[in-house]
Amino acid sequence: MADHTLVFIVLGLALAAFVWGRFRYDLVALSALLACVILGLVPGEEAFYGFGHPAVITVAAVLVLSRGFERSGVVDVIAEQVLKVGDRLFLQLVALTATVVVLSGFMNNVGALALLLPVAMRLAREHNTSPSLLLMPLAFGSLLGGLMTLIGTPPNIIISAYRGSVTGETFGMFSFFPVGAAVALAGLVFIVLLGWRLVPQRAGNASTEGMFDISHYLVEVRVDEEAKALGWTLRELQRELEETLPVLAVLRGEQRYAGHAFLGALKEGDVLLVEAGPEEMKLLEDKAGLRVGIDPQEETLEQDRAEAEEGGQLQRDASLPDDENDQAESKDKNKKEKKRSTSNGLDTEGLELVEAVVRNDSIMVNRTVTQLRLHNQYGMHLVAVARDGSRLRQRLRDIRFRPGDVLLLQGGESNLSESLATLGCLPLARRNFTLGQPRMLLVSLGIFALAIAAMLLDILPNAVALALAALVTLLVGVLPLRDGYQAIDGPVIILLGAMIPVGTALETSGGAALIANSLLELGGTWPTVSILILLFVTTMMLSDVINNAAAAVLMAPIAVSLANGFDASIDPFLMAVAISASCAFLTPIGHQSNTLVMGPGGYRFGDYWRMGLPLELVVMAVAIPMILLVWPL
């Protein structure tokens, strides 16, 4: 069997796996690479050369620099100004979308979206706006902004590096700007004037209560002397129930213990504050003998006792002066309020409920709460899960998490942020902006500016300049080393490192030339511009169903073969691939930005094309003439 036929088979299977989505894209890419090695399409000694490719190093460096911007407060300064736009929807759209467009030009577009997503949620909540009207424009804006510079999105980096391998000269930092900026501006105007009107309005998802309705499921259960759970630990209770039931707090007398920190045995009189629906409450009663609320007779006796004490106190204080009586009455009132607050279990000091969205690269994807050991490993309880804008009603322990799921989590305030970062979740709760240290803010900007200058003046290659900037960012303390490693998106690095040799195999086996020749025969009488448009549309459609970096890797050699077939410059063809690979607007799976807003916005799979399709037409209508103007055939 011919080598190019084998490459087509491997790529066909890989594309099918990408679209299916059962396995994560980095695993699919690595499988494709190893299959090519086994079939002899990629030499064994060159199998992992892709991980040292300049494009991979550049992507990793940009991710570290982007996290440095966040840590130093650069983005928070901008986001704080966005929150001042007021309650007019048009101004909110302009502020959010324009900001993310600009940020995405100079940092990873997923990172820019992740930073502004909590801002958009806060605007929606404070001004009673449906988040669905803000989040899809925000996601699409992050894709458009990445078109403007070399470091804005991985496809630009890949295309630049591929051009370097073909011609010996890469695209510069701002080589993409003339075309990318024109497309981004046109897309921005379309989104804020017309596009948002095409987005379905999902009501009631802007607040935790609206999405999860937690107030109807927060209940107290009491441990009586006849309860089966007497003497059990909370872990034994969970095991007996066969359910990961969130225990927010344990009340013992006047003491209150956080559920995740309570390790002792349950005693008679303990009160558990739990988040439970009707089915879970029945489980608590049947399997653990726990009763909801306090016994009515005990409640009556307690009330009588309190009234008697109150009456006696008033009689004892009758001889006191009026001002002392007032003070005594105030103390008594405060004491009763404190007692009431303790008895109803709603005082959860030291605990925090937070909404978070599961990222594409999260370790939670395709795993259950039991497999993750969420409570034991991270000190967190899963309270509820929402998918497609509505709460899932199945057992929490049976839910396998998907990218875009919105989780309601409870944990200690001190370690909540670190646990969310480790799990790969993006918090959506209201965010208190910290402006960082002014010195580090200036240092971060200075390091980045020097790297850009080194690239523009050809002092250092792009990958070296950005890697050096990332290293200095870590050395001077703008970003702790641990955060630097966490910033590097492992699945994307694996995807790029694996797919680059596969893309090379497509070229060396003659597969890319075969595809190009077929297209040339199909449109032999067509003008070159028609083939350029066909390449643009094909790449755009491909990026709607597979990762945009993979689309760029696969289409770059085909673009060069087409250019050679027409005896034309390769630059307009490569630029067409770069632009179109980053414009995945039709589906939530084409780009991480689209997936991230799906849960918080309450979108369904079919919602994206409503604004995405006309936006892709706008992009193509602007991009093709600009490419031909800036990069002539």
XYZ file of C-alpha atoms in Angstrom:
633
model
C 0.000 0.000 0.000
C 1.360 3.431 -0.917
C 2.624 5.664 1.871
C 0.187 8.455 1.069
C -2.703 5.982 1.286
C -1.556 4.925 4.760
C -1.297 8.572 5.799
C -4.841 9.207 4.566
C -6.123 6.217 6.570
C -4.394 7.396 9.766
C -5.594 10.966 9.288
C -9.125 9.814 8.461
C -9.300 7.795 11.671
C -7.795 10.676 13.647
C -10.294 13.168 12.217
C -13.156 10.800 13.020
C -11.878 10.512 16.595
C -11.535 14.298 16.862
C -15.153 14.761 15.755
C -16.434 11.919 17.944
C -14.904 13.515 21.019
C -14.872 10.335 23.110
C -11.119 10.631 23.608
C -9.312 13.862 24.315
C -7.599 15.445 21.325
C -4.074 15.096 22.732
C -4.539 11.323 23.081
C -5.882 11.123 19.531
C -2.913 13.107 18.187
C -0.386 10.971 20.067
C -2.067 7.803 18.772
C -1.850 9.130 15.208
C 1.858 9.884 15.669
C 2.673 6.431 17.027
C 0.622 4.799 14.264
C 2.695 6.704 11.688
C 5.902 5.525 13.372
C 4.748 1.889 13.423
C 3.729 2.075 9.760
C 7.110 3.546 8.834
C 5.698 6.892 7.778
C 7.694 8.769 10.422
C 11.237 7.607 11.266
C 11.450 6.357 14.833
C 14.360 8.640 15.703
C 12.328 11.650 14.531
C 9.068 10.691 16.241
C 9.356 13.279 18.990
C 11.175 16.041 17.165
C 7.892 17.916 17.103
C 8.140 18.627 20.828
C 11.265 20.678 20.173
C 9.700 22.491 17.247
C 9.829 26.322 17.470
C 6.029 26.486 17.256
C 5.644 24.315 20.364
C 8.225 26.319 22.333
C 6.584 29.584 21.276
C 3.114 28.440 22.350
C 4.437 27.342 25.759
C 6.269 30.657 26.245
C 3.180 32.694 25.312
C 1.092 30.758 27.842
C 3.597 31.566 30.598
C 3.719 35.253 29.626
C -0.086 35.406 29.573
C -0.245 34.042 33.114
C 2.358 36.598 34.111
C 0.113 39.407 32.832
C -2.701 38.041 34.961
C -0.552 37.661 38.064
C 0.975 41.119 37.857
C -2.426 42.795 37.571
C -2.162 44.068 34.003
C -5.471 42.542 32.975
C -7.234 43.400 36.231
C -6.574 47.090 35.649
C -8.349 46.781 32.302
C -11.166 44.620 33.630
C -11.864 47.055 36.463
C -12.540 49.769 33.884
C -14.871 47.463 31.927
C -17.107 47.125 34.987
C -17.831 50.853 34.895
C -19.772 50.823 31.614
C -23.205 50.879 33.239
C -26.416 49.039 32.451
C -26.739 49.678 28.693
C -26.380 46.384 26.852
C -24.768 47.989 23.813
C -22.010 49.565 25.936
C -21.472 46.281 27.786
C -21.066 44.450 24.481
C -18.674 47.056 23.100
C -16.563 47.159 26.276
C -16.319 43.390 26.733
C -15.845 42.406 23.091
C -13.411 45.197 22.212
C -11.360 44.502 25.339
C -11.073 40.788 24.648
C -10.160 41.504 21.002
C -7.259 43.724 22.086
C -6.085 41.372 24.851
C -6.223 38.328 22.577
C -3.813 40.004 20.190
C -1.061 39.968 22.807
C -1.824 36.933 24.945
C -3.349 33.512 24.457
C -6.962 33.987 23.366
C -8.296 31.325 25.752
C -6.448 33.058 28.581
C -7.952 36.423 27.640
C -11.444 34.909 27.608
C -10.862 33.181 30.952
C -9.915 36.503 32.537
C -12.940 38.403 31.227
C -15.525 35.648 31.662
C -16.038 36.449 35.389
C -16.323 40.128 34.454
C -19.100 39.342 31.973
C -20.921 37.205 34.556
C -20.670 39.999 37.095
C -22.080 42.537 34.623
C -24.940 40.174 33.811
C -25.811 39.726 37.476
C -25.514 43.342 38.538
C -27.606 44.638 35.632
C -30.026 41.698 35.311
C -28.820 40.867 31.802
C -29.013 37.385 30.335
C -25.410 36.115 30.193
C -26.162 34.391 26.889
C -26.213 37.821 25.219
C -22.695 38.607 26.456
C -20.758 35.344 26.499
C -20.949 34.213 22.864
C -19.845 37.654 21.607
C -17.034 37.499 24.169
C -15.898 34.055 22.951
C -16.037 35.021 19.272
C -14.193 38.262 20.053
C -11.344 36.299 21.626
C -10.971 34.316 18.390
C -10.991 37.464 16.258
C -8.379 39.207 18.403
C -5.968 36.325 18.043
C -5.737 36.968 14.292
C -3.809 40.208 14.701
C -0.363 39.088 15.880
C 1.998 36.156 15.743
C 1.371 35.195 19.373
C -2.393 35.715 19.394
C -3.307 32.135 18.486
C -1.439 28.845 17.852
C -2.332 28.653 14.103
C -0.401 31.884 13.480
C 2.644 30.453 15.237
C 2.364 27.182 13.305
C 2.001 28.907 9.936
C 4.942 31.199 10.681
C 7.161 28.267 11.638
C 6.068 26.291 8.551
C 6.901 29.231 6.308
C 10.327 29.292 7.922
C 10.863 25.614 7.118
C 9.921 26.209 3.472
C 11.516 29.562 2.710
C 13.971 30.008 5.563
C 12.140 33.116 6.766
C 9.268 33.191 9.264
C 6.424 35.671 9.526
C 7.159 38.524 11.916
C 5.298 39.575 15.035
C 3.014 41.990 13.172
C 2.996 40.369 9.724
C -0.560 39.206 10.468
C -1.741 42.635 11.623
C -2.996 44.267 8.379
C -5.291 41.377 7.480
C -6.037 40.278 11.060
C -6.898 43.766 12.285
C -9.244 44.430 9.348
C -11.033 41.108 9.951
C -11.193 41.678 13.719
C -12.617 45.184 13.282
C -15.247 44.009 10.806
C -16.180 41.110 13.079
C -16.392 43.406 16.104
C -18.714 45.829 14.298
C -20.925 42.939 13.142
C -21.130 41.423 16.649
C -22.059 44.592 18.539
C -24.507 45.908 15.936
C -26.241 42.779 14.671
C -24.638 39.525 15.745
C -25.769 39.543 19.401
C -29.387 39.839 18.240
C -29.050 36.398 16.622
C -28.069 34.752 19.914
C -30.918 32.946 21.750
C -31.662 34.649 25.054
C -31.478 32.242 27.958
C -33.126 33.721 31.028
C -32.273 33.072 34.654
C -28.780 31.649 34.344
C -26.830 34.641 35.608
C -27.078 33.711 39.256
C -26.185 30.668 41.274
C -29.709 30.538 42.688
C -31.257 30.771 39.212
C -29.202 27.946 37.775
C -29.062 25.607 40.762
C -32.017 26.665 42.942
C -29.933 25.799 45.986
C -32.276 27.414 48.511
C -34.815 24.623 47.986
C -32.278 21.912 48.740
C -30.386 23.247 51.774
C -31.691 21.229 54.759
C -30.809 20.194 58.303
C -30.742 16.576 59.471
C -30.410 15.574 63.114
C -28.605 12.623 64.670
C -30.921 11.069 67.298
C -30.116 8.372 69.852
C -31.722 5.745 67.601
C -30.038 6.882 64.376
C -28.066 4.245 62.488
C -25.437 6.877 61.723
C -24.613 7.365 65.419
C -20.864 6.825 65.717
C -20.235 6.987 61.966
C -17.769 9.338 60.361
C -18.907 11.418 57.398
C -16.886 9.151 55.116
C -18.736 6.108 56.469
C -22.003 7.968 55.948
C -21.145 8.632 52.300
C -20.131 5.018 51.791
C -23.348 3.694 53.316
C -25.488 6.035 51.213
C -23.504 5.178 48.078
C -23.821 8.877 47.277
C -21.397 11.826 47.430
C -23.819 13.946 49.442
C -22.435 17.418 50.250
C -22.272 18.058 54.011
C -21.683 21.795 54.296
C -21.331 21.911 58.080
C -21.699 19.870 61.282
C -23.251 21.684 64.269
C -22.433 20.341 67.739
C -23.836 22.468 70.524
C -22.465 25.963 70.063
C -19.643 24.732 67.816
C -19.765 24.623 64.042
C -17.344 22.562 61.939
C -16.786 22.782 58.198
C -18.019 19.615 56.520
C -14.772 18.980 54.651
C -12.757 19.397 57.884
C -14.936 17.265 60.210
C -13.160 13.938 60.746
C -14.725 12.720 63.996
C -17.669 10.418 64.708
C -21.229 11.672 64.782
C -22.790 12.030 68.233
C -26.349 12.290 69.466
C -27.673 15.803 68.961
C -25.362 16.652 66.065
C -26.997 18.602 63.248
C -25.765 18.225 59.676
C -26.318 20.994 57.154
C -26.622 19.190 53.806
C -27.575 19.995 50.228
C -30.118 17.334 49.331
C -33.135 16.834 47.120
C -36.175 14.675 47.966
C -34.495 11.426 46.883
C -31.354 12.130 48.907
C -33.437 13.068 51.977
C -35.219 9.717 51.759
C -31.830 7.987 51.588
C -30.709 9.851 54.708
C -33.785 8.658 56.576
C -33.863 5.065 55.303
C -30.164 4.167 55.373
C -28.816 6.418 58.124
C -31.845 7.088 60.322
C -31.302 10.838 60.130
C -34.343 13.059 60.507
C -34.940 16.351 58.770
C -35.234 19.322 61.152
C -35.907 19.219 64.910
C -38.597 17.195 66.627
C -41.718 19.380 66.965
C -42.087 18.514 70.678
C -38.463 19.441 71.357
C -38.939 22.636 69.389
C -42.000 23.550 71.509
C -40.154 22.814 74.748
C -37.175 24.833 73.570
C -39.420 27.758 72.678
C -41.214 27.594 76.075
C -37.880 27.442 77.863
C -36.599 30.450 75.939
C -39.768 32.443 76.697
C -39.549 31.542 80.380
C -35.931 32.602 80.543
C -36.811 35.825 78.752
C -39.674 36.555 81.166
C -37.520 35.825 84.211
C -34.788 38.031 82.888
C -37.231 40.895 82.406
C -38.542 40.463 85.951
C -35.030 40.345 87.392
C -34.129 43.503 85.461
C -37.208 45.486 86.533
C -35.257 47.282 89.237
C -32.489 48.367 86.864
C -32.331 51.866 85.357
C -33.800 52.272 81.888
C -30.450 52.571 80.122
C -29.129 49.422 81.793
C -32.357 47.632 80.898
C -31.851 48.702 77.286
C -28.318 47.321 77.325
C -29.468 44.057 78.866
C -32.293 43.753 76.333
C -29.852 44.416 73.498
C -27.459 41.744 74.764
C -30.332 39.305 75.142
C -31.487 40.047 71.600
C -27.997 39.556 70.207
C -27.678 36.308 72.093
C -30.967 35.025 70.656
C -29.991 36.111 67.143
C -26.682 34.297 67.505
C -28.448 31.211 68.812
C -30.954 31.328 65.971
C -28.184 31.706 63.423
C -26.346 28.728 64.905
C -29.447 26.566 65.144
C -30.511 27.044 61.563
C -27.057 26.119 60.279
C -26.792 28.830 57.685
C -23.760 30.500 59.213
C -21.054 28.879 57.119
C -18.103 31.022 58.142
C -14.876 29.783 56.590
C -16.774 28.018 53.809
C -17.505 29.273 50.340
C -19.857 28.227 47.574
C -18.434 28.969 44.158
C -19.488 28.386 40.574
C -16.815 27.108 38.223
C -16.760 25.938 34.608
C -14.806 22.845 33.536
C -12.096 23.731 31.032
C -11.253 21.550 28.030
C -7.918 20.637 29.578
C -9.335 19.895 33.035
C -8.359 16.672 34.786
C -12.059 16.274 35.608
C -13.127 15.582 32.012
C -14.678 12.093 31.602
C -14.155 11.341 35.300
C -16.564 11.147 38.226
C -16.360 12.841 41.601
C -15.472 9.483 43.163
C -12.588 8.870 40.775
C -11.258 12.356 41.468
C -11.526 11.890 45.259
C -12.725 15.462 45.311
C -13.324 15.630 49.047
C -10.292 13.716 50.290
C -7.799 15.054 47.767
C -8.961 18.653 47.410
C -11.148 19.344 50.463
C -14.122 20.229 48.248
C -17.722 19.077 47.985
C -19.664 18.912 44.753
C -23.072 20.473 45.449
C -24.620 20.514 41.971
C -23.830 20.296 38.257
C -25.442 22.276 35.433
C -25.143 21.373 31.774
C -26.632 23.325 28.850
C -28.002 25.880 31.315
C -30.009 23.526 33.549
C -29.193 21.515 36.623
C -28.553 17.785 36.216
C -30.854 15.711 38.401
C -28.964 12.424 38.326
C -26.842 11.210 41.207
C -23.744 13.304 41.646
C -21.491 10.265 41.938
C -22.662 9.013 38.520
C -21.979 12.223 36.576
C -18.990 12.170 34.233
C -17.861 15.730 33.773
C -17.663 17.336 30.344
C -15.925 20.512 29.171
C -18.255 23.445 29.726
C -20.097 21.919 32.700
C -20.853 24.473 35.415
C -20.201 23.132 38.906
C -21.372 24.422 42.255
C -18.575 23.589 44.675
C -18.118 24.121 48.405
C -14.789 24.298 50.165
C -12.597 26.224 52.546
C -11.893 29.825 51.576
C -8.135 29.422 52.068
C -7.504 26.670 49.516
C -10.421 27.066 47.124
C -8.560 29.021 44.426
C -5.596 26.644 44.419
C -7.850 23.577 44.220
C -9.817 25.026 41.296
C -6.593 25.803 39.431
C -5.287 22.269 40.005
C -8.550 20.732 38.824
C -8.591 22.905 35.711
C -11.757 24.835 36.543
C -12.438 28.502 35.875
C -14.302 30.269 38.719
C -17.373 32.224 37.674
C -18.276 33.742 41.027
C -17.973 37.434 41.633
C -14.410 38.443 41.479
C -12.627 40.917 43.709
C -10.050 42.611 41.551
C -6.544 42.860 42.935
C -4.410 45.322 41.133
C -1.243 43.422 41.919
C 2.055 45.115 42.700
C 2.692 48.224 40.568
C 6.373 47.338 40.329
C 5.625 43.848 38.984
C 3.039 45.274 36.615
C 5.666 47.513 35.029
C 8.267 44.734 35.071
C 5.882 42.361 33.277
C 5.141 44.927 30.575
C 8.832 45.802 30.251
C 9.907 42.184 29.760
C 7.257 41.685 27.081
C 8.213 44.931 25.303
C 11.889 43.899 25.179
C 10.936 40.509 23.712
C 8.839 42.177 21.013
C 11.695 44.582 20.218
C 14.136 41.670 19.905
C 11.758 39.982 17.454
C 11.075 43.092 15.389
C 14.779 43.953 15.103
C 15.705 40.351 14.232
C 18.047 40.200 17.213
C 16.626 36.823 18.270
C 14.342 34.249 16.619
C 10.727 34.440 17.729
C 10.795 31.264 19.808
C 14.054 32.229 21.537
C 12.917 35.787 22.323
C 9.613 34.662 23.830
C 11.184 31.746 25.718
C 13.766 34.147 27.180
C 10.980 36.546 28.208
C 9.127 33.685 29.917
C 12.301 32.654 31.738
C 12.972 36.199 32.986
C 9.321 36.471 34.091
C 9.895 33.453 36.330
C 13.362 34.507 37.540
C 12.349 38.000 38.699
C 9.283 36.720 40.532
C 6.492 38.111 38.358
C 5.175 34.567 38.272
C 6.032 31.757 40.718
C 7.627 28.725 39.103
C 4.715 26.488 40.103
C 2.221 28.818 38.390
C 4.471 28.906 35.341
C 4.261 25.156 34.930
C 0.497 25.216 35.544
C 0.112 27.878 32.848
C 1.474 25.571 30.160
C -1.505 23.837 28.540
C -0.298 20.234 28.450
C -2.913 18.852 26.023
C -2.192 21.599 23.469
C 1.566 20.976 23.723
C 1.019 17.236 23.205
C -1.310 17.942 20.286
C 1.215 20.180 18.544
C 4.226 17.984 19.285
C 2.420 14.927 17.929
C 0.690 16.459 14.915
C 3.712 18.286 13.489
C 5.467 15.004 12.473
C 2.128 13.698 11.163
C 1.767 16.833 9.035
C 5.317 16.326 7.799
C 4.427 12.731 6.871
C 1.467 14.043 4.870
C 3.914 16.166 2.886
C 6.813 13.700 2.476
C 4.501 10.825 1.479
C 3.116 12.892 -1.381
C -0.335 13.088 0.196
C -0.419 16.901 0.317
C 0.637 17.130 -3.337
C -1.999 14.550 -4.287
C -4.763 16.572 -2.603
C -3.477 19.775 -4.203
C -3.355 18.185 -7.648
C -6.915 16.916 -7.229
C -8.055 20.421 -6.361
C -6.130 21.837 -9.319
C -7.764 19.355 -11.681
C -11.168 20.099 -10.192
C -10.724 23.824 -10.678
C -8.235 23.803 -13.521
C -10.136 26.460 -15.427
C -10.943 28.484 -12.325
C -8.996 31.631 -11.452
C -6.432 31.325 -8.658
C -8.633 33.402 -6.372
C -11.332 30.722 -6.550
C -8.908 28.069 -5.305
C -7.806 30.425 -2.527
C -11.453 30.815 -1.477
C -11.931 27.029 -1.614
C -8.868 26.563 0.604
C -10.227 29.190 3.012
C -13.661 27.564 3.262
C -12.235 24.036 3.628
C -9.901 25.050 6.453
C -12.673 26.965 8.205
C -15.006 23.960 8.055
C -12.253 21.680 9.324
C -11.533 23.960 12.286
C -15.217 23.825 13.253
C -14.885 20.140 14.111
C -11.237 19.679 15.159
C -8.727 21.747 17.115
C -7.603 24.822 15.173
C -3.920 24.005 15.693
C -4.433 20.559 14.152
C -6.290 22.139 11.229
C -3.368 24.510 10.596
C -0.823 21.683 10.765
C -2.731 19.581 8.236
C -3.656 22.365 5.805
C -0.303 24.185 5.659
C 1.445 21.653 3.367
C -1.662 21.488 1.151
C -1.630 25.283 0.865
C 2.022 25.302 -0.222
C 1.372 22.555 -2.772
C -1.528 24.559 -4.217
C 0.639 27.681 -4.449
C 3.361 25.718 -6.246
C 0.781 24.264 -8.606
C -0.272 27.763 -9.645
C 3.322 28.965 -9.604
C 2.174 31.636 -7.150
C 3.551 33.034 -3.906
C 2.944 30.767 -0.914
C 2.243 33.718 1.407
C -1.409 34.402 0.491
C -2.196 30.691 0.726
C -0.528 30.337 4.131
C -2.210 33.512 5.351
C -5.585 32.140 4.224
C -4.984 29.009 6.311
C -3.909 31.074 9.345
C -7.026 33.260 9.270
C -9.547 30.540 8.472
C -8.145 28.019 10.981
C -8.845 30.488 13.805
C -12.433 31.241 12.786
C -14.315 28.295 14.266
C -17.668 29.937 14.927
C -20.185 27.220 14.001
C -19.847 24.742 16.868
C -18.923 24.677 20.565
C -16.240 22.025 19.931
C -14.179 23.898 17.345
C -12.351 26.042 19.897
C -11.868 26.061 23.664
C -13.320 29.570 23.917
C -16.615 28.335 22.486
C -16.701 25.402 24.885
C -15.942 27.538 27.939
C -19.018 29.739 27.501
C -21.439 26.947 26.629
C -22.390 26.066 30.215
C -22.444 29.556 31.769
C -24.370 30.932 28.785
C -26.856 28.057 28.718
C -26.174 27.474 25.012
C -27.078 24.391 23.046
C -24.982 22.875 20.255
C -27.181 24.376 17.548
C -27.047 27.924 18.932
C -23.579 28.763 17.643
C -24.232 28.744 13.908
C -26.943 31.405 14.214
C -24.368 34.119 14.797
C -21.373 32.056 13.675
C -22.430 31.460 10.072
C -22.993 35.118 9.113
C -19.838 36.016 11.040
C -17.810 33.517 8.991
C -19.228 35.069 5.820
C -18.199 38.527 7.059
C -14.707 37.235 7.876
C -14.287 35.686 4.426
C -15.663 38.762 2.633
C -13.073 40.952 4.368
C -10.155 38.519 4.592
C -9.836 37.446 0.941
C -9.546 40.983 -0.528
C -7.190 42.047 2.279
C -4.961 38.984 1.756
C -4.729 39.701 -1.971
C -3.989 43.363 -1.246
C -1.270 42.779 1.355
C 0.085 39.470 0.010
C -0.307 39.500 -3.806
C -0.371 36.262 -5.743
